[in-house]
C-alpha atoms as a printed R data frame, in Angstrom:
   type eleno elety resid chain resno       x       y       z
1  ATOM     1    CA   MET     A     1 -13.304   2.576   5.667
2  ATOM     2    CA   GLU     A     2 -13.791   2.348   1.950
3  ATOM     3    CA   VAL     A     3 -11.095   1.944  -0.710
4  ATOM     4    CA   TYR     A     4 -11.801   2.811  -4.331
5  ATOM     5    CA   PHE     A     5  -9.522   1.570  -7.111
6  ATOM     6    CA   ARG     A     6  -9.416   3.893 -10.151
7  ATOM     7    CA   ASP     A     7  -7.501   4.651 -13.350
8  ATOM     8    CA   TYR     A     8  -6.964   1.048 -14.476
9  ATOM     9    CA   ARG     A     9  -4.225   0.561 -17.067
10 ATOM    10    CA   PRO     A    10  -3.016  -2.586 -18.843
11 ATOM    11    CA   VAL     A    11   0.360  -3.941 -17.654
12 ATOM    12    CA   ASP     A    12   1.586  -7.212 -19.175
13 ATOM    13    CA   GLY     A    13  -1.982  -8.414 -19.785
14 ATOM    14    CA   LEU     A    14  -3.278  -7.365 -16.322
15 ATOM    15    CA   GLN     A    15  -5.482  -4.386 -15.476
16 ATOM    16    CA   ILE     A    16  -3.742  -2.493 -12.644
17 ATOM    17    CA   PRO     A    17  -5.305   0.443 -10.738
18 ATOM    18    CA   TYR     A    18  -2.968   3.443 -10.666
19 ATOM    19    CA   VAL     A    19  -5.063   5.445  -8.169
20 ATOM    20    CA   LEU     A    20  -6.312   4.180  -4.794
21 ATOM    21    CA   GLU     A    21  -8.688   6.449  -2.901
22 ATOM    22    CA   THR     A    22  -9.305   5.773   0.789
23 ATOM    23    CA   ARG     A    23 -12.268   7.226   2.672
24 ATOM    24    CA   VAL     A    24 -12.906   6.932   6.396
25 ATOM    25    CA   LEU     A    25 -16.620   6.634   7.067
26 ATOM    26    CA   PRO     A    26 -17.978   8.881   9.817
27 ATOM    27    CA   VAL     A    27 -19.301   7.390  13.015
28 ATOM    28    CA   ALA     A    28 -22.644   8.817  14.113
29 ATOM    29    CA   HIS     A    29 -21.513   9.772  17.635
30 ATOM    30    CA   THR     A    30 -18.425   9.318  19.763
31 ATOM    31    CA   ALA     A    31 -18.535   7.823  23.262
32 ATOM    32    CA   LEU     A    32 -19.078  11.331  24.643
33 ATOM    33    CA   GLY     A    33 -22.072  11.926  22.378
34 ATOM    34    CA   MET     A    34 -20.205  14.312  20.070
35 ATOM    35    CA   ARG     A    35 -20.159  14.040  16.295
36 ATOM    36    CA   ASP     A    36 -17.019  12.657  14.680
37 ATOM    37    CA   THR     A    37 -14.752  15.064  12.794
38 ATOM    38    CA   PRO     A    38 -14.886  14.231   9.071
39 ATOM    39    CA   VAL     A    39 -11.662  12.851   7.622
40 ATOM    40    CA   PRO     A    40 -10.803  14.019   4.088
41 ATOM    41    CA   PRO     A    41 -10.222  11.280   1.502
42 ATOM    42    CA   GLU     A    42  -6.641  10.266   0.757
43 ATOM    43    CA   LYS     A    43  -5.344   9.269  -2.669
44 ATOM    44    CA   THR     A    44  -2.352   7.086  -3.479
45 ATOM    45    CA   PHE     A    45  -0.924   7.440  -6.978
46 ATOM    46    CA   ILE     A    46   1.110   4.622  -8.579
47 ATOM    47    CA   ASP     A    47   3.849   5.764 -10.968
48 ATOM    48    CA   LYS     A    48   5.099   2.446 -12.296
49 ATOM    49    CA   VAL     A    49   4.155  -1.231 -12.077
50 ATOM    50    CA   VAL     A    50   6.509  -4.074 -13.026
51 ATOM    51    CA   VAL     A    51   5.038  -7.565 -13.192
52 ATOM    52    CA   ASN     A    52   7.388 -10.430 -12.226
53 ATOM    53    CA   PRO     A    53  10.680  -8.496 -12.374
54 ATOM    54    CA   LYS     A    54  13.939 -10.419 -12.513
55 ATOM    55    CA   LEU     A    55  15.499 -10.354  -9.041
56 ATOM    56    CA   ASP     A    56  19.051 -11.205  -8.056
57 ATOM    57    CA   GLU     A    57  19.279 -14.631  -6.340
58 ATOM    58    CA   SER     A    58  21.380 -13.092  -3.544
59 ATOM    59    CA   LEU     A    59  18.280 -11.254  -2.293
60 ATOM    60    CA   PHE     A    60  16.925 -14.616  -1.126
61 ATOM    61    CA   SER     A    61  20.040 -16.086   0.483
62 ATOM    62    CA   LYS     A    62  20.254 -16.517   4.231
63 ATOM    63    CA   PRO     A    63  22.436 -13.805   5.782
64 ATOM    64    CA   GLU     A    64  25.651 -14.937   7.416
65 ATOM    65    CA   ILE     A    65  25.852 -14.464  11.176
66 ATOM    66    CA   GLY     A    66  29.274 -13.376  12.412
67 ATOM    67    CA   MET     A    67  30.802 -15.018  15.475
68 ATOM    68    CA   ALA     A    68  30.417 -12.949  18.639
69 ATOM    69    CA   SER     A    69  33.658 -11.784  20.156
70 ATOM    70    CA   ASN     A    70  34.477 -13.213  23.603
71 ATOM    71    CA   ALA     A    71  36.660 -10.236  24.544
72 ATOM    72    CA   HIS     A    72  36.288  -9.259  28.193
C-alpha cells in the first residue's frame, strides 16, 4: 500500500495535506496462480483543520458509574 499526501496548505504555521491518496499495490499472483484484481486508488479530502482547539474540561472527566439495582 502506498499513501500520497497532496495539496498542502498552511494552518497556524504548519503545512497540512488536504488530500490523501491511497493505492493498493498489486500482487503478482494469488495462491491459486491467478492475477490479482487491480484496486482503484482512493482519495480522502480534508475540509477543515483546527490546530489545538479549545476543548471543554468535562470531556476529560471520568464518567460516573451508577449503582446497580439489587431488585429481584
